[in-house]
Tab-separated table of N, CA, C and O in Angstrom:
chain	number	residue	atom	x	y	z
A	1	MET	N	-3.704	-12.161	14.889
A	1	MET	CA	-2.720	-13.047	14.307
A	1	MET	C	-2.154	-12.469	13.010
A	1	MET	O	-0.960	-12.466	12.809
A	2	ILE	N	-3.059	-11.988	12.137
A	2	ILE	CA	-2.603	-11.403	10.874
A	2	ILE	C	-1.731	-10.188	11.148
A	2	ILE	O	-0.701	-10.005	10.502
A	3	ARG	N	-2.130	-9.367	12.131
A	3	ARG	CA	-1.343	-8.184	12.462
A	3	ARG	C	0.065	-8.581	12.885
A	3	ARG	O	1.041	-7.960	12.499
A	4	ARG	N	0.192	-9.652	13.679
A	4	ARG	CA	1.513	-10.114	14.117
A	4	ARG	C	2.349	-10.587	12.936
A	4	ARG	O	3.534	-10.306	12.846
A	5	ILE	N	1.731	-11.309	12.014
A	5	ILE	CA	2.454	-11.796	10.833
A	5	ILE	C	2.933	-10.631	9.993
A	5	ILE	O	4.094	-10.590	9.566
A	6	LEU	N	2.042	-9.642	9.746
A	6	LEU	CA	2.435	-8.486	8.930
A	6	LEU	C	3.528	-7.678	9.618
A	6	LEU	O	4.475	-7.230	8.967
A	7	SER	N	3.417	-7.491	10.925
A	7	SER	CA	4.448	-6.748	11.652
A	7	SER	C	5.779	-7.480	11.610
A	7	SER	O	6.832	-6.865	11.411
A	8	ALA	N	5.760	-8.797	11.782
A	8	ALA	CA	6.989	-9.586	11.721
A	8	ALA	C	7.598	-9.525	10.325
A	8	ALA	O	8.820	-9.410	10.174
A	9	THR	N	6.751	-9.560	9.301
A	9	THR	CA	7.245	-9.469	7.930
A	9	THR	C	7.910	-8.125	7.693
A	9	THR	O	8.995	-8.052	7.113
A	10	ALA	N	7.269	-7.046	8.132
A	10	ALA	CA	7.840	-5.711	7.961
A	10	ALA	C	9.162	-5.582	8.705
A	10	ALA	O	10.136	-5.031	8.174
A	11	LEU	N	9.242	-6.111	9.924
A	11	LEU	CA	10.477	-6.073	10.690
A	11	LEU	C	11.575	-6.864	9.983
A	11	LEU	O	12.716	-6.403	9.859
A	12	ALA	N	11.245	-8.036	9.487
A	12	ALA	CA	12.232	-8.855	8.770
A	12	ALA	C	12.744	-8.128	7.526
A	12	ALA	O	13.939	-8.146	7.240
A	13	MET	N	11.840	-7.463	6.805
A	13	MET	CA	12.260	-6.720	5.615
A	13	MET	C	13.219	-5.605	5.996
A	13	MET	O	14.212	-5.363	5.326
A	14	ALA	N	12.920	-4.908	7.099
A	14	ALA	CA	13.792	-3.824	7.540
A	14	ALA	C	15.169	-4.356	7.924
A	14	ALA	O	16.201	-3.791	7.559
A	15	LEU	N	15.191	-5.468	8.659
A	15	LEU	CA	16.459	-6.043	9.096
A	15	LEU	C	17.281	-6.576	7.932
A	15	LEU	O	18.513	-6.568	7.962
A	16	LEU	N	16.611	-7.048	6.896
A	16	LEU	CA	17.318	-7.576	5.731
A	16	LEU	C	17.709	-6.486	4.742
A	16	LEU	O	18.316	-6.769	3.717
A	17	GLY	N	17.336	-5.255	5.029
A	17	GLY	CA	17.720	-4.155	4.159
A	17	GLY	C	16.875	-4.039	2.901
A	17	GLY	O	17.300	-3.443	1.931
A	18	VAL	N	15.666	-4.584	2.910
A	18	VAL	CA	14.809	-4.500	1.731
A	18	VAL	C	14.311	-3.075	1.529
A	18	VAL	O	14.128	-2.629	0.422
A	19	MET	N	14.112	-2.344	2.635
A	19	MET	CA	13.601	-0.991	2.528
A	19	MET	C	14.748	-0.017	2.262
A	19	MET	O	15.654	0.107	3.073
A	20	PRO	N	14.711	0.646	1.114
A	20	PRO	CA	15.785	1.574	0.786
A	20	PRO	C	15.751	2.814	1.671
A	20	PRO	O	14.720	3.144	2.250
A	21	ALA	N	16.882	3.487	1.753
A	21	ALA	CA	16.977	4.706	2.557
A	21	ALA	C	16.223	5.844	1.880
A	21	ALA	O	16.064	5.872	0.667
A	22	TRP	N	15.778	6.783	2.691
A	22	TRP	CA	15.077	7.958	2.176
A	22	TRP	C	16.073	8.939	1.595
A	22	TRP	O	17.159	9.128	2.123
A	23	SER	N	15.695	9.604	0.532
A	23	SER	CA	16.476	10.741	0.062
A	23	SER	C	15.902	11.988	0.726
A	23	SER	O	14.780	11.968	1.241
A	24	ALA	N	16.641	13.068	0.733
A	24	ALA	CA	16.248	14.262	1.472
A	24	ALA	C	14.939	14.873	0.985
A	24	ALA	O	14.207	15.469	1.752
A	25	ASP	N	14.625	14.729	-0.304
A	25	ASP	CA	13.439	15.395	-0.850
A	25	ASP	C	12.216	14.485	-0.985
A	25	ASP	O	11.168	14.923	-1.425
A	26	GLN	N	12.291	13.228	-0.588
A	26	GLN	CA	11.170	12.310	-0.748
A	26	GLN	C	10.153	12.474	0.368
A	26	GLN	O	10.511	12.607	1.529
A	27	LYS	N	8.883	12.437	-0.007
A	27	LYS	CA	7.801	12.475	0.974
A	27	LYS	C	7.088	11.133	1.057
A	27	LYS	O	6.391	10.863	2.012
A	28	SER	N	7.244	10.305	0.018
A	28	SER	CA	6.677	8.962	0.050
A	28	SER	C	7.567	8.039	-0.762
A	28	SER	O	8.298	8.478	-1.642
A	29	LYS	N	7.507	6.759	-0.431
A	29	LYS	CA	8.318	5.762	-1.132
A	29	LYS	C	7.472	4.509	-1.286
A	29	LYS	O	6.815	4.083	-0.347
A	30	VAL	N	7.518	3.924	-2.477
A	30	VAL	CA	6.783	2.701	-2.775
A	30	VAL	C	7.794	1.643	-3.187
A	30	VAL	O	8.586	1.864	-4.103
A	31	THR	N	7.784	0.487	-2.489
A	31	THR	CA	8.760	-0.564	-2.741
A	31	THR	C	8.051	-1.903	-2.899
A	31	THR	O	7.291	-2.310	-2.010
A	32	LEU	N	8.286	-2.577	-4.026
A	32	LEU	CA	7.782	-3.937	-4.204
A	32	LEU	C	8.627	-4.843	-3.316
A	32	LEU	O	9.834	-4.932	-3.482
A	33	VAL	N	7.996	-5.505	-2.338
A	33	VAL	CA	8.744	-6.312	-1.372
A	33	VAL	C	8.460	-7.804	-1.500
A	33	VAL	O	9.137	-8.615	-0.870
A	34	TYR	N	7.442	-8.162	-2.308
A	34	TYR	CA	7.090	-9.570	-2.438
A	34	TYR	C	6.352	-9.768	-3.752
A	34	TYR	O	5.534	-8.929	-4.146
A	35	GLU	N	6.665	-10.872	-4.429
A	35	GLU	CA	5.973	-11.209	-5.669
A	35	GLU	C	6.003	-12.720	-5.838
A	35	GLU	O	7.057	-13.345	-5.708
A	36	HIS	N	4.823	-13.309	-6.097
A	36	HIS	CA	4.758	-14.757	-6.249
A	36	HIS	C	3.578	-15.121	-7.153
A	36	HIS	O	2.461	-14.638	-6.947
A	37	VAL	N	3.845	-15.963	-8.136
A	37	VAL	CA	2.786	-16.472	-9.004
A	37	VAL	C	1.904	-17.408	-8.182
A	37	VAL	O	2.400	-18.216	-7.397
A	38	LEU	N	0.583	-17.286	-8.339
A	38	LEU	CA	-0.351	-18.157	-7.630
A	38	LEU	C	-0.546	-19.430	-8.456
A	38	LEU	O	-1.169	-19.387	-9.518
A	39	PRO	N	-0.010	-20.557	-7.996
A	39	PRO	CA	-0.047	-21.777	-8.811
A	39	PRO	C	-1.452	-22.341	-9.022
A	39	PRO	O	-1.690	-23.025	-10.003
A	40	ASN	N	-2.382	-22.016	-8.137
A	40	ASN	CA	-3.738	-22.551	-8.261
A	40	ASN	C	-4.717	-21.567	-8.904
A	40	ASN	O	-5.902	-21.846	-9.000
A	41	VAL	N	-4.195	-20.394	-9.336
A	41	VAL	CA	-5.028	-19.404	-10.025
A	41	VAL	C	-4.253	-18.963	-11.272
A	41	VAL	O	-3.473	-18.011	-11.215
A	42	PRO	N	-4.438	-19.671	-12.377
A	42	PRO	CA	-3.658	-19.375	-13.593
A	42	PRO	C	-3.749	-17.900	-13.993
A	42	PRO	O	-4.829	-17.306	-13.995
A	43	GLY	N	-2.578	-17.329	-14.278
A	43	GLY	CA	-2.497	-15.947	-14.744
A	43	GLY	C	-2.504	-14.898	-13.646
A	43	GLY	O	-2.435	-13.706	-13.937
A	44	LYS	N	-2.578	-15.305	-12.375
A	44	LYS	CA	-2.616	-14.340	-11.270
A	44	LYS	C	-1.382	-14.465	-10.387
A	44	LYS	O	-0.807	-15.540	-10.239
A	45	SER	N	-1.004	-13.337	-9.796
A	45	SER	CA	0.107	-13.281	-8.847
A	45	SER	C	-0.320	-12.486	-7.630
A	45	SER	O	-1.282	-11.715	-7.680
A	46	ILE	N	0.426	-12.675	-6.565
A	46	ILE	CA	0.267	-11.854	-5.364
A	46	ILE	C	1.528	-10.995	-5.268
A	46	ILE	O	2.639	-11.480	-5.477
A	47	LYS	N	1.322	-9.701	-5.015
A	47	LYS	CA	2.447	-8.766	-4.927
A	47	LYS	C	2.263	-7.917	-3.678
A	47	LYS	O	1.176	-7.383	-3.430
A	48	GLY	N	3.307	-7.823	-2.873
A	48	GLY	CA	3.283	-6.997	-1.675
A	48	GLY	C	4.030	-5.702	-1.931
A	48	GLY	O	5.152	-5.714	-2.431
A	49	VAL	N	3.399	-4.586	-1.605
A	49	VAL	CA	3.984	-3.266	-1.827
A	49	VAL	C	4.011	-2.514	-0.501
A	49	VAL	O	2.972	-2.343	0.141
A	50	LEU	N	5.197	-2.089	-0.095
A	50	LEU	CA	5.355	-1.286	1.110
A	50	LEU	C	5.307	0.180	0.708
A	50	LEU	O	6.064	0.624	-0.157
A	51	VAL	N	4.385	0.938	1.311
A	51	VAL	CA	4.260	2.372	1.054
A	51	VAL	C	4.650	3.083	2.340
A	51	VAL	O	4.085	2.815	3.400
A	52	GLU	N	5.641	3.961	2.229
A	52	GLU	CA	6.141	4.699	3.389
A	52	GLU	C	5.919	6.190	3.162
A	52	GLU	O	6.215	6.707	2.084
A	53	TYR	N	5.405	6.863	4.188
A	53	TYR	CA	5.171	8.302	4.125
A	53	TYR	C	5.990	9.003	5.188
A	53	TYR	O	5.919	8.654	6.362
A	54	GLN	N	6.726	10.013	4.789
A	54	GLN	CA	7.357	10.910	5.743
A	54	GLN	C	6.242	11.727	6.399
A	54	GLN	O	5.122	11.772	5.883
A	55	PRO	N	6.492	12.386	7.527
A	55	PRO	CA	5.477	13.275	8.097
A	55	PRO	C	4.981	14.264	7.034
A	55	PRO	O	5.776	14.867	6.315
A	56	GLY	N	3.666	14.352	6.895
A	56	GLY	CA	3.076	15.246	5.899
A	56	GLY	C	3.157	14.733	4.471
A	56	GLY	O	2.731	15.409	3.544
A	57	GLY	N	3.682	13.539	4.254
A	57	GLY	CA	3.875	12.996	2.912
A	57	GLY	C	2.590	12.489	2.290
A	57	GLY	O	1.624	12.171	2.990
A	58	SER	N	2.586	12.401	0.968
A	58	SER	CA	1.408	11.922	0.253
A	58	SER	C	1.824	11.277	-1.068
A	58	SER	O	2.953	11.433	-1.519
A	59	SER	N	0.886	10.561	-1.656
A	59	SER	CA	1.045	9.988	-2.987
A	59	SER	C	0.097	10.726	-3.916
A	59	SER	O	-1.006	11.109	-3.499
A	60	PRO	N	0.477	10.911	-5.181
A	60	PRO	CA	-0.452	11.548	-6.120
A	60	PRO	C	-1.692	10.684	-6.338
A	60	PRO	O	-1.658	9.464	-6.132
A	61	ALA	N	-2.790	11.312	-6.762
A	61	ALA	CA	-4.005	10.570	-7.105
A	61	ALA	C	-3.644	9.516	-8.149
A	61	ALA	O	-2.867	9.776	-9.069
A	62	HIS	N	-4.207	8.309	-7.985
A	62	HIS	CA	-3.837	7.224	-8.894
A	62	HIS	C	-4.955	6.192	-8.982
A	62	HIS	O	-5.879	6.186	-8.180
A	63	SER	N	-4.820	5.331	-9.967
A	63	SER	CA	-5.710	4.176	-10.085
A	63	SER	C	-4.840	2.932	-10.125
A	63	SER	O	-3.613	3.019	-10.236
A	64	HIS	N	-5.486	1.793	-10.026
A	64	HIS	CA	-4.790	0.516	-10.052
A	64	HIS	C	-5.296	-0.297	-11.240
A	64	HIS	O	-6.357	0.013	-11.796
A	65	PRO	N	-4.584	-1.336	-11.643
A	65	PRO	CA	-5.025	-2.132	-12.794
A	65	PRO	C	-6.442	-2.684	-12.605
A	65	PRO	O	-6.871	-2.958	-11.482
A	66	SER	N	-7.129	-2.859	-13.709
A	66	SER	CA	-8.504	-3.363	-13.646
A	66	SER	C	-8.562	-4.799	-13.147
A	66	SER	O	-9.632	-5.291	-12.805
A	67	SER	N	-7.417	-5.473	-13.061
A	67	SER	CA	-7.392	-6.842	-12.546
A	67	SER	C	-7.036	-6.911	-11.058
A	67	SER	O	-7.057	-7.984	-10.469
A	68	ALA	N	-6.716	-5.766	-10.450
A	68	ALA	CA	-6.135	-5.765	-9.101
A	68	ALA	C	-7.177	-5.698	-7.992
A	68	ALA	O	-7.992	-4.781	-7.943
A	69	PHE	N	-7.115	-6.669	-7.087
A	69	PHE	CA	-7.803	-6.587	-5.804
A	69	PHE	C	-6.722	-6.281	-4.788
A	69	PHE	O	-5.668	-6.920	-4.781
A	70	ILE	N	-6.961	-5.300	-3.901
A	70	ILE	CA	-5.927	-4.836	-2.969
A	70	ILE	C	-6.454	-4.878	-1.543
A	70	ILE	O	-7.573	-4.446	-1.262
A	71	TYR	N	-5.616	-5.401	-0.662
A	71	TYR	CA	-5.903	-5.410	0.771
A	71	TYR	C	-4.729	-4.698	1.442
A	71	TYR	O	-3.582	-5.137	1.314
A	72	ALA	N	-4.992	-3.570	2.104
A	72	ALA	CA	-3.926	-2.768	2.708
A	72	ALA	C	-4.072	-2.754	4.224
A	72	ALA	O	-5.175	-2.619	4.750
A	73	THR	N	-2.937	-2.870	4.910
A	73	THR	CA	-2.889	-2.813	6.369
A	73	THR	C	-1.908	-1.725	6.786
A	73	THR	O	-0.782	-1.675	6.278
A	74	ILE	N	-2.329	-0.880	7.691
A	74	ILE	CA	-1.462	0.177	8.199
A	74	ILE	C	-0.515	-0.458	9.221
A	74	ILE	O	-0.960	-1.080	10.181
A	75	LEU	N	0.770	-0.314	8.990
A	75	LEU	CA	1.782	-0.899	9.870
A	75	LEU	C	2.256	0.071	10.945
A	75	LEU	O	2.649	-0.345	12.036
A	76	GLU	N	2.232	1.362	10.606
A	76	GLU	CA	2.753	2.376	11.526
A	76	GLU	C	2.052	3.692	11.244
A	76	GLU	O	1.802	4.034	10.084
A	77	GLY	N	1.741	4.446	12.278
A	77	GLY	CA	1.159	5.773	12.117
A	77	GLY	C	-0.290	5.715	11.680
A	77	GLY	O	-1.026	4.770	11.999
A	78	SER	N	-0.708	6.721	10.928
A	78	SER	CA	-2.076	6.788	10.419
A	78	SER	C	-2.064	7.321	8.994
A	78	SER	O	-1.239	8.167	8.644
A	79	VAL	N	-2.986	6.808	8.184
A	79	VAL	CA	-3.049	7.137	6.764
A	79	VAL	C	-4.455	7.629	6.427
A	79	VAL	O	-5.442	7.012	6.813
A	80	ARG	N	-4.499	8.756	5.712
A	80	ARG	CA	-5.771	9.301	5.216
A	80	ARG	C	-5.953	8.775	3.803
A	80	ARG	O	-5.039	8.851	2.978
A	81	SER	N	-7.153	8.251	3.518
A	81	SER	CA	-7.393	7.585	2.242
A	81	SER	C	-8.807	7.867	1.728
A	81	SER	O	-9.746	7.951	2.518
A	82	GLN	N	-8.915	8.006	0.419
A	82	GLN	CA	-10.223	8.108	-0.220
A	82	GLN	C	-10.215	7.231	-1.461
A	82	GLN	O	-9.328	7.358	-2.312
A	83	VAL	N	-11.187	6.347	-1.566
A	83	VAL	CA	-11.319	5.469	-2.720
A	83	VAL	C	-12.573	5.876	-3.482
A	83	VAL	O	-13.654	6.006	-2.893
A	84	ASN	N	-12.405	6.086	-4.788
A	84	ASN	CA	-13.492	6.541	-5.653
A	84	ASN	C	-14.098	7.813	-5.077
A	84	ASN	O	-13.358	8.716	-4.692
A	85	ASP	N	-15.415	7.899	-5.005
A	85	ASP	CA	-16.074	9.093	-4.466
A	85	ASP	C	-16.530	8.893	-3.025
A	85	ASP	O	-17.367	9.637	-2.522
A	86	GLY	N	-15.950	7.886	-2.361
A	86	GLY	CA	-16.309	7.604	-0.979
A	86	GLY	C	-15.765	8.656	-0.040
A	86	GLY	O	-15.064	9.588	-0.441
A	87	PRO	N	-16.066	8.513	1.246
A	87	PRO	CA	-15.588	9.490	2.229
A	87	PRO	C	-14.076	9.366	2.443
A	87	PRO	O	-13.492	8.309	2.224
A	88	VAL	N	-13.466	10.452	2.854
A	88	VAL	CA	-12.060	10.419	3.256
A	88	VAL	C	-12.024	9.772	4.632
A	88	VAL	O	-12.729	10.196	5.548
A	89	MET	N	-11.227	8.707	4.757
A	89	MET	CA	-11.138	7.942	6.002
A	89	MET	C	-9.716	8.037	6.551
A	89	MET	O	-8.758	8.175	5.779
A	90	VAL	N	-9.577	7.932	7.868
A	90	VAL	CA	-8.259	7.835	8.492
A	90	VAL	C	-8.149	6.449	9.104
A	90	VAL	O	-8.994	6.037	9.898
A	91	TYR	N	-7.092	5.732	8.704
A	91	TYR	CA	-6.824	4.385	9.213
A	91	TYR	C	-5.568	4.451	10.063
A	91	TYR	O	-4.579	5.073	9.685
A	92	ARG	N	-5.608	3.772	11.201
A	92	ARG	CA	-4.484	3.770	12.138
A	92	ARG	C	-3.795	2.409	12.138
A	92	ARG	O	-4.341	1.432	11.633
A	93	ALA	N	-2.610	2.357	12.730
A	93	ALA	CA	-1.822	1.117	12.774
A	93	ALA	C	-2.701	-0.040	13.224
A	93	ALA	O	-3.435	0.058	14.206
A	94	GLY	N	-2.647	-1.128	12.453
A	94	GLY	CA	-3.437	-2.317	12.746
A	94	GLY	C	-4.757	-2.373	12.006
A	94	GLY	O	-5.380	-3.425	11.939
A	95	GLU	N	-5.213	-1.258	11.440
A	95	GLU	CA	-6.463	-1.242	10.690
A	95	GLU	C	-6.192	-1.526	9.210
A	95	GLU	O	-5.076	-1.325	8.728
A	96	SER	N	-7.232	-1.974	8.514
A	96	SER	CA	-7.095	-2.385	7.118
A	96	SER	C	-8.234	-1.848	6.271
A	96	SER	O	-9.293	-1.491	6.792
A	97	PHE	N	-8.002	-1.816	4.962
A	97	PHE	CA	-9.058	-1.494	4.006
A	97	PHE	C	-8.757	-2.239	2.713
A	97	PHE	O	-7.659	-2.760	2.524
A	98	SER	N	-9.753	-2.310	1.846
A	98	SER	CA	-9.541	-2.987	0.569
A	98	SER	C	-9.991	-2.098	-0.572
A	98	SER	O	-10.748	-1.146	-0.383
A	99	GLU	N	-9.491	-2.418	-1.753
A	99	GLU	CA	-9.862	-1.729	-2.982
A	99	GLU	C	-10.206	-2.783	-4.023
A	99	GLU	O	-9.551	-3.818	-4.113
A	100	MET	N	-11.234	-2.498	-4.789
A	100	MET	CA	-11.696	-3.415	-5.820
A	100	MET	C	-11.003	-3.112	-7.154
A	100	MET	O	-10.456	-2.021	-7.338
A	101	PRO	N	-11.034	-4.054	-8.087
A	101	PRO	CA	-10.415	-3.829	-9.397
A	101	PRO	C	-10.899	-2.529	-10.040
A	101	PRO	O	-12.094	-2.235	-10.053
A	102	GLY	N	-9.940	-1.729	-10.517
A	102	GLY	CA	-10.241	-0.485	-11.222
A	102	GLY	C	-10.551	0.711	-10.342
A	102	GLY	O	-10.814	1.801	-10.855
A	103	ASP	N	-10.517	0.561	-9.017
A	103	ASP	CA	-10.808	1.693	-8.134
A	103	ASP	C	-9.813	2.832	-8.351
A	103	ASP	O	-8.664	2.616	-8.736
A	104	ARG	N	-10.280	4.050	-8.063
A	104	ARG	CA	-9.435	5.240	-8.096
A	104	ARG	C	-9.108	5.638	-6.661
A	104	ARG	O	-9.978	5.633	-5.800
A	105	HIS	N	-7.878	5.990	-6.436
A	105	HIS	CA	-7.416	6.373	-5.101
A	105	HIS	C	-7.104	7.871	-5.152
A	105	HIS	O	-6.004	8.263	-5.529
A	106	GLY	N	-8.086	8.700	-4.771
A	106	GLY	CA	-7.934	10.152	-4.872
A	106	GLY	C	-7.095	10.759	-3.770
A	106	GLY	O	-6.398	11.741	-3.981
A	107	VAL	N	-7.156	10.194	-2.564
A	107	VAL	CA	-6.373	10.685	-1.429
A	107	VAL	C	-5.619	9.505	-0.836
A	107	VAL	O	-6.204	8.468	-0.551
A	108	SER	N	-4.326	9.669	-0.673
A	108	SER	CA	-3.485	8.675	-0.010
A	108	SER	C	-2.324	9.439	0.611
A	108	SER	O	-1.398	9.860	-0.097
A	109	GLU	N	-2.405	9.651	1.938
A	109	GLU	CA	-1.403	10.511	2.572
A	109	GLU	C	-1.265	10.203	4.057
A	109	GLU	O	-2.151	9.613	4.671
A	110	ASN	N	-0.146	10.621	4.584
A	110	ASN	CA	0.087	10.519	6.016
A	110	ASN	C	-0.877	11.483	6.707
A	110	ASN	O	-0.975	12.649	6.323
A	111	ALA	N	-1.578	11.009	7.710
A	111	ALA	CA	-2.516	11.860	8.444
A	111	ALA	C	-1.806	12.737	9.470
A	111	ALA	O	-2.437	13.574	10.103
A	112	SER	N	-0.497	12.555	9.621
A	112	SER	CA	0.273	13.312	10.619
A	112	SER	C	1.349	14.157	9.940
A	112	SER	O	1.977	13.727	8.974
A	113	ASP	N	1.566	15.340	10.482
A	113	ASP	CA	2.663	16.188	10.014
A	113	ASP	C	3.919	16.002	10.853
A	113	ASP	O	4.932	16.648	10.609
A	114	THR	N	3.857	15.118	11.870
A	114	THR	CA	4.997	14.969	12.776
A	114	THR	C	5.547	13.546	12.875
A	114	THR	O	6.658	13.361	13.355
A	115	ALA	N	4.774	12.542	12.458
A	115	ALA	CA	5.208	11.145	12.593
A	115	ALA	C	5.121	10.438	11.235
A	115	ALA	O	4.229	10.741	10.440
A	116	PRO	N	6.022	9.498	10.973
A	116	PRO	CA	5.941	8.739	9.716
A	116	PRO	C	4.767	7.757	9.736
A	116	PRO	O	4.191	7.476	10.790
A	117	ALA	N	4.434	7.240	8.555
A	117	ALA	CA	3.393	6.225	8.429
A	117	ALA	C	3.834	5.210	7.379
A	117	ALA	O	4.551	5.555	6.427
A	118	ARG	N	3.416	3.946	7.577
A	118	ARG	CA	3.732	2.880	6.617
A	118	ARG	C	2.519	1.983	6.459
A	118	ARG	O	1.808	1.717	7.422
A	119	LEU	N	2.324	1.511	5.237
A	119	LEU	CA	1.274	0.523	4.994
A	119	LEU	C	1.802	-0.546	4.057
A	119	LEU	O	2.715	-0.305	3.266
A	120	LEU	N	1.240	-1.732	4.192
A	120	LEU	CA	1.555	-2.842	3.298
A	120	LEU	C	0.312	-3.104	2.468
A	120	LEU	O	-0.753	-3.404	3.016
A	121	ALA	N	0.437	-2.946	1.147
A	121	ALA	CA	-0.663	-3.211	0.219
A	121	ALA	C	-0.367	-4.540	-0.478
A	121	ALA	O	0.680	-4.709	-1.079
A	122	VAL	N	-1.303	-5.471	-0.363
A	122	VAL	CA	-1.159	-6.782	-0.982
A	122	VAL	C	-2.109	-6.835	-2.175
A	122	VAL	O	-3.318	-6.675	-2.024
A	123	PHE	N	-1.529	-7.025	-3.354
A	123	PHE	CA	-2.279	-7.054	-4.606
A	123	PHE	C	-2.467	-8.497	-5.057
A	123	PHE	O	-1.502	-9.270	-5.047
A	124	VAL	N	-3.657	-8.860	-5.508
A	124	VAL	CA	-3.868	-10.052	-6.323
A	124	VAL	C	-4.171	-9.477	-7.697
A	124	VAL	O	-5.153	-8.738	-7.881
A	125	VAL	N	-3.298	-9.776	-8.650
A	125	VAL	CA	-3.320	-9.063	-9.923
A	125	VAL	C	-2.868	-9.988	-11.051
A	125	VAL	O	-2.205	-10.999	-10.796
A	126	ASP	N	-3.221	-9.639	-12.287
A	126	ASP	CA	-2.722	-10.396	-13.431
A	126	ASP	C	-1.197	-10.441	-13.377
A	126	ASP	O	-0.543	-9.420	-13.128
A	127	THR	N	-0.632	-11.604	-13.603
A	127	THR	CA	0.814	-11.800	-13.488
A	127	THR	C	1.599	-10.841	-14.368
A	127	THR	O	2.648	-10.349	-13.973
A	128	GLY	N	1.103	-10.526	-15.535
A	128	GLY	CA	1.822	-9.648	-16.459
A	128	GLY	C	1.803	-8.177	-16.098
A	128	GLY	O	2.532	-7.385	-16.701
A	129	GLU	N	1.008	-7.783	-15.128
A	129	GLU	CA	0.934	-6.369	-14.740
A	129	GLU	C	2.226	-5.931	-14.085
A	129	GLU	O	2.671	-6.535	-13.114
A	130	THR	N	2.828	-4.885	-14.629
A	130	THR	CA	4.043	-4.343	-14.021
A	130	THR	C	3.800	-2.965	-13.413
A	130	THR	O	4.449	-2.603	-12.452
A	131	ALA	N	2.859	-2.210	-13.975
A	131	ALA	CA	2.527	-0.883	-13.425
A	131	ALA	C	1.339	-1.057	-12.475
A	131	ALA	O	0.204	-1.243	-12.921
A	132	LEU	N	1.607	-1.021	-11.190
A	132	LEU	CA	0.542	-1.234	-10.206
A	132	LEU	C	-0.226	0.032	-9.895
A	132	LEU	O	-1.305	-0.019	-9.313
A	133	THR	N	0.327	1.186	-10.245
A	133	THR	CA	-0.400	2.451	-10.097
A	133	THR	C	-0.227	3.268	-11.361
A	133	THR	O	0.825	3.235	-12.013
A	134	THR	N	-1.272	4.017	-11.694
A	134	THR	CA	-1.244	4.942	-12.821
A	134	THR	C	-1.786	6.277	-12.331
A	134	THR	O	-2.918	6.323	-11.830
A	135	PRO	N	-0.981	7.363	-12.440
A	135	PRO	CA	-1.470	8.664	-11.979
A	135	PRO	C	-2.690	9.109	-12.791
A	135	PRO	O	-2.837	8.779	-13.953
A	136	TYR	N	-3.576	9.870	-12.145
A	136	TYR	CA	-4.669	10.516	-12.868
A	136	TYR	C	-4.887	11.900	-12.289
A	136	TYR	O	-4.536	12.163	-11.134
A	137	GLY	N	-5.455	12.797	-13.079
A	137	GLY	CA	-5.695	14.171	-12.640
A	137	GLY	C	-6.878	14.291	-11.719
A	137	GLY	O	-7.759	13.448	-11.719
A	138	ASN	N	-6.845	15.299	-10.878
A	138	ASN	CA	-7.947	15.525	-9.928
A	138	ASN	C	-9.123	16.196	-10.595
A	138	ASN	O	-9.107	16.982	-11.384
């Protein structure tokens, strides 16, 4: 059921033109697609972030705010991911993973060199947070 809702949401966003076009040199794109203050949790918001990877694309190593809990679902393709010092995992369309507040994301990339990949990351985060990722060195 959740997979159907997320897929329908992604399709609706595409049809409404929420997802910007790729530029020729981009390998990944991050788009804030949803933001809403949680009325029953003072100071917290839910934010949806669509991450798109071209074939072979990746995101730089990064961390998230210390207030952020993240639940990510792969919408298309497969994504290679490593959180903190855990194992490098490959998640396929329909699979999900979560990240705890303050986690480091050392690997985040398309697992394919021939097909695109997309994931929807849903953040529960302090409402005032505007930078959802901060790069860090390897």
